[in-house]
């Protein structure tokens, strides 16, 4: 059986329905629990590698439809379908990296750089193409959600109760709280996507015995851990620190950009440091 048939077909074997259902249930279950959603790409990636591209795509579409239907019909949070979509996107990137025999460290670099560029381009298109202010739109939307939550929660409590007073203090100014949330959105999105890609790739390579009989891949877990950030990134760190500490000269907006830059680069250096730490232990 050649490599192409290994990737796209399960020739001469009965289709493993049990594996397909198991991978699908695991991916959707992980997506509904945010702390563990970062590992949701793992079962989706295994679907691509063990069952083939076609069944991986079918599972991704089916999972999105089921979670979106549960959100619309049964009141489930729409965050689950969003996290599942991000997981599916990462699963495609990881599986294609393996199918195309790309160095995992290089793939991580391009994913981080590519996603950062996509975020900037999307924000610019929204602002200039739609003639809209993305920050004000998000602040207004989040502030209205916070105000609704505060009102609904306070109505269920006694006005003089400690819980009601705590809610009033926490959500006393929804607009300011919304602005803080908006400032954290870019850096948290970057951290979750790139960190999720790295952690899922780590788990997939750590359990390579599951899919190596189906797909040939010349790289191993140690190749991912050998990731090394470019030496030129240190200049970006210096710029980020200067913006972060120079609010008196550059203004508060520069501080937000500095924090975003430092946090994003911190994720890149985390991958390098984790590899060095494991090498030290072994």
PDB file of C-alpha atoms in Angstrom, residues 160-281:
ATOM      1  CA  UNK A 160     -28.720  44.602  51.055  1.00  0.00           C
ATOM      2  CA  UNK A 161     -27.154  41.165  50.804  1.00  0.00           C
ATOM      3  CA  UNK A 162     -23.342  40.841  50.660  1.00  0.00           C
ATOM      4  CA  UNK A 163     -23.541  39.165  47.237  1.00  0.00           C
ATOM      5  CA  UNK A 164     -25.564  42.048  45.789  1.00  0.00           C
ATOM      6  CA  UNK A 165     -23.076  44.593  47.141  1.00  0.00           C
ATOM      7  CA  UNK A 166     -20.174  42.593  45.707  1.00  0.00           C
ATOM      8  CA  UNK A 167     -21.836  42.497  42.276  1.00  0.00           C
ATOM      9  CA  UNK A 168     -22.383  46.245  42.353  1.00  0.00           C
ATOM     10  CA  UNK A 169     -18.726  46.833  43.184  1.00  0.00           C
ATOM     11  CA  UNK A 170     -17.434  44.405  40.531  1.00  0.00           C
ATOM     12  CA  UNK A 171     -19.701  45.639  37.744  1.00  0.00           C
ATOM     13  CA  UNK A 172     -20.198  49.216  38.894  1.00  0.00           C
ATOM     14  CA  UNK A 173     -18.771  50.614  35.648  1.00  0.00           C
ATOM     15  CA  UNK A 174     -19.509  48.195  32.770  1.00  0.00           C
ATOM     16  CA  UNK A 175     -17.863  50.456  30.174  1.00  0.00           C
ATOM     17  CA  UNK A 176     -14.478  50.511  31.927  1.00  0.00           C
ATOM     18  CA  UNK A 177     -14.610  46.772  32.475  1.00  0.00           C
ATOM     19  CA  UNK A 178     -15.476  46.235  28.793  1.00  0.00           C
ATOM     20  CA  UNK A 179     -12.494  48.370  27.737  1.00  0.00           C
ATOM     21  CA  UNK A 180     -10.167  46.189  29.818  1.00  0.00           C
ATOM     22  CA  UNK A 181     -11.613  43.042  28.258  1.00  0.00           C
ATOM     23  CA  UNK A 182     -11.191  44.456  24.743  1.00  0.00           C
ATOM     24  CA  UNK A 183      -7.545  45.261  25.473  1.00  0.00           C
ATOM     25  CA  UNK A 184      -6.950  41.632  26.413  1.00  0.00           C
ATOM     26  CA  UNK A 185      -8.724  40.096  23.393  1.00  0.00           C
ATOM     27  CA  UNK A 186      -5.802  40.267  20.861  1.00  0.00           C
ATOM     28  CA  UNK A 187      -3.140  38.889  23.197  1.00  0.00           C
ATOM     29  CA  UNK A 188      -5.379  36.157  24.618  1.00  0.00           C
ATOM     30  CA  UNK A 189      -6.513  35.099  21.137  1.00  0.00           C
ATOM     31  CA  UNK A 190      -2.904  34.841  19.976  1.00  0.00           C
ATOM     32  CA  UNK A 191      -1.853  32.938  23.108  1.00  0.00           C
ATOM     33  CA  UNK A 192      -4.754  30.479  22.930  1.00  0.00           C
ATOM     34  CA  UNK A 193      -4.353  29.691  19.214  1.00  0.00           C
ATOM     35  CA  UNK A 194      -0.545  29.396  19.136  1.00  0.00           C
ATOM     36  CA  UNK A 195      -0.260  27.724  22.543  1.00  0.00           C
ATOM     37  CA  UNK A 196      -3.097  25.373  21.594  1.00  0.00           C
ATOM     38  CA  UNK A 197      -1.290  24.467  18.364  1.00  0.00           C
ATOM     39  CA  UNK A 198       1.953  23.700  20.217  1.00  0.00           C
ATOM     40  CA  UNK A 199       0.350  21.712  23.061  1.00  0.00           C
ATOM     41  CA  UNK A 200      -1.826  19.668  20.702  1.00  0.00           C
ATOM     42  CA  UNK A 201       1.136  18.966  18.420  1.00  0.00           C
ATOM     43  CA  UNK A 202       3.101  17.904  21.513  1.00  0.00           C
ATOM     44  CA  UNK A 203       0.391  15.395  22.517  1.00  0.00           C
ATOM     45  CA  UNK A 204       0.024  14.070  18.942  1.00  0.00           C
ATOM     46  CA  UNK A 205       3.769  13.452  18.610  1.00  0.00           C
ATOM     47  CA  UNK A 206       3.917  12.011  22.127  1.00  0.00           C
ATOM     48  CA  UNK A 207       1.324   9.402  21.070  1.00  0.00           C
ATOM     49  CA  UNK A 208       2.700   8.818  17.593  1.00  0.00           C
ATOM     50  CA  UNK A 209       2.291   5.041  17.961  1.00  0.00           C
ATOM     51  CA  UNK A 210      -1.431   5.533  17.250  1.00  0.00           C
ATOM     52  CA  UNK A 211      -0.984   6.985  13.747  1.00  0.00           C
ATOM     53  CA  UNK A 212       2.534   6.031  12.543  1.00  0.00           C
ATOM     54  CA  UNK A 213       1.302   2.731  11.012  1.00  0.00           C
ATOM     55  CA  UNK A 214      -0.868   4.880   8.694  1.00  0.00           C
ATOM     56  CA  UNK A 215       1.375   7.883   7.963  1.00  0.00           C
ATOM     57  CA  UNK A 216       5.121   8.209   7.531  1.00  0.00           C
ATOM     58  CA  UNK A 217       6.648  11.228   9.269  1.00  0.00           C
ATOM     59  CA  UNK A 218      10.417  11.704   9.567  1.00  0.00           C
ATOM     60  CA  UNK A 219      10.261  13.944  12.644  1.00  0.00           C
ATOM     61  CA  UNK A 220       9.730  13.085  16.305  1.00  0.00           C
ATOM     62  CA  UNK A 221       8.802  14.905  19.512  1.00  0.00           C
ATOM     63  CA  UNK A 222      12.383  16.064  20.082  1.00  0.00           C
ATOM     64  CA  UNK A 223      12.258  18.037  16.818  1.00  0.00           C
ATOM     65  CA  UNK A 224       9.331  20.078  18.137  1.00  0.00           C
ATOM     66  CA  UNK A 225      11.167  20.697  21.417  1.00  0.00           C
ATOM     67  CA  UNK A 226      14.228  21.977  19.521  1.00  0.00           C
ATOM     68  CA  UNK A 227      12.275  25.078  18.528  1.00  0.00           C
ATOM     69  CA  UNK A 228      14.457  28.179  18.743  1.00  0.00           C
ATOM     70  CA  UNK A 229      13.197  31.731  18.412  1.00  0.00           C
ATOM     71  CA  UNK A 230      14.999  34.039  16.012  1.00  0.00           C
ATOM     72  CA  UNK A 231      17.655  36.224  17.619  1.00  0.00           C
ATOM     73  CA  UNK A 232      16.076  39.261  15.947  1.00  0.00           C
ATOM     74  CA  UNK A 233      12.972  38.865  18.136  1.00  0.00           C
ATOM     75  CA  UNK A 234      14.920  40.416  20.995  1.00  0.00           C
ATOM     76  CA  UNK A 235      14.515  43.793  19.272  1.00  0.00           C
ATOM     77  CA  UNK A 236      10.740  43.326  19.274  1.00  0.00           C
ATOM     78  CA  UNK A 237      10.906  42.550  23.003  1.00  0.00           C
ATOM     79  CA  UNK A 238      12.877  45.765  23.594  1.00  0.00           C
ATOM     80  CA  UNK A 239      10.294  47.768  21.650  1.00  0.00           C
ATOM     81  CA  UNK A 240       7.459  46.135  23.598  1.00  0.00           C
ATOM     82  CA  UNK A 241       9.109  46.873  26.948  1.00  0.00           C
ATOM     83  CA  UNK A 242       9.766  50.473  25.919  1.00  0.00           C
ATOM     84  CA  UNK A 243       6.109  50.953  25.002  1.00  0.00           C
ATOM     85  CA  UNK A 244       5.007  49.179  28.179  1.00  0.00           C
ATOM     86  CA  UNK A 245       7.098  51.367  30.474  1.00  0.00           C
ATOM     87  CA  UNK A 246       6.893  54.609  28.520  1.00  0.00           C
ATOM     88  CA  UNK A 247       3.264  55.559  29.072  1.00  0.00           C
ATOM     89  CA  UNK A 248       4.352  59.050  30.151  1.00  0.00           C
ATOM     90  CA  UNK A 249       5.928  59.621  26.739  1.00  0.00           C
ATOM     91  CA  UNK A 250       3.824  57.506  24.366  1.00  0.00           C
ATOM     92  CA  UNK A 251       0.407  57.482  26.045  1.00  0.00           C
ATOM     93  CA  UNK A 252      -1.836  54.725  27.383  1.00  0.00           C
ATOM     94  CA  UNK A 253      -2.558  53.291  23.923  1.00  0.00           C
ATOM     95  CA  UNK A 254       1.154  52.542  23.499  1.00  0.00           C
ATOM     96  CA  UNK A 255       1.055  50.624  26.795  1.00  0.00           C
ATOM     97  CA  UNK A 256      -1.671  48.352  25.402  1.00  0.00           C
ATOM     98  CA  UNK A 257       0.411  47.689  22.269  1.00  0.00           C
ATOM     99  CA  UNK A 258       3.471  47.037  24.434  1.00  0.00           C
ATOM    100  CA  UNK A 259       1.607  44.561  26.638  1.00  0.00           C
ATOM    101  CA  UNK A 260       0.219  42.732  23.596  1.00  0.00           C
ATOM    102  CA  UNK A 261       3.677  42.490  22.034  1.00  0.00           C
ATOM    103  CA  UNK A 262       5.362  41.292  25.227  1.00  0.00           C
ATOM    104  CA  UNK A 263       2.698  38.677  25.994  1.00  0.00           C
ATOM    105  CA  UNK A 264       2.725  37.338  22.418  1.00  0.00           C
ATOM    106  CA  UNK A 265       6.510  37.089  22.316  1.00  0.00           C
ATOM    107  CA  UNK A 266       6.439  35.527  25.771  1.00  0.00           C
ATOM    108  CA  UNK A 267       4.541  32.574  24.288  1.00  0.00           C
ATOM    109  CA  UNK A 268       7.236  32.147  21.622  1.00  0.00           C
ATOM    110  CA  UNK A 269      10.019  32.131  24.219  1.00  0.00           C
ATOM    111  CA  UNK A 270       7.992  29.746  26.383  1.00  0.00           C
ATOM    112  CA  UNK A 271       8.236  27.085  23.667  1.00  0.00           C
ATOM    113  CA  UNK A 272      12.000  27.508  23.498  1.00  0.00           C
ATOM    114  CA  UNK A 273      12.395  27.512  27.274  1.00  0.00           C
ATOM    115  CA  UNK A 274      10.229  24.416  27.704  1.00  0.00           C
ATOM    116  CA  UNK A 275      12.445  22.497  25.297  1.00  0.00           C
ATOM    117  CA  UNK A 276      15.567  23.581  27.180  1.00  0.00           C
ATOM    118  CA  UNK A 277      13.956  22.594  30.492  1.00  0.00           C
ATOM    119  CA  UNK A 278      13.073  19.084  29.252  1.00  0.00           C
ATOM    120  CA  UNK A 279      16.567  18.685  27.809  1.00  0.00           C
ATOM    121  CA  UNK A 280      17.977  19.600  31.236  1.00  0.00           C
ATOM    122  CA  UNK A 281      15.775  17.005  32.963  1.00  0.00           C
TER     123      UNK A 281
END
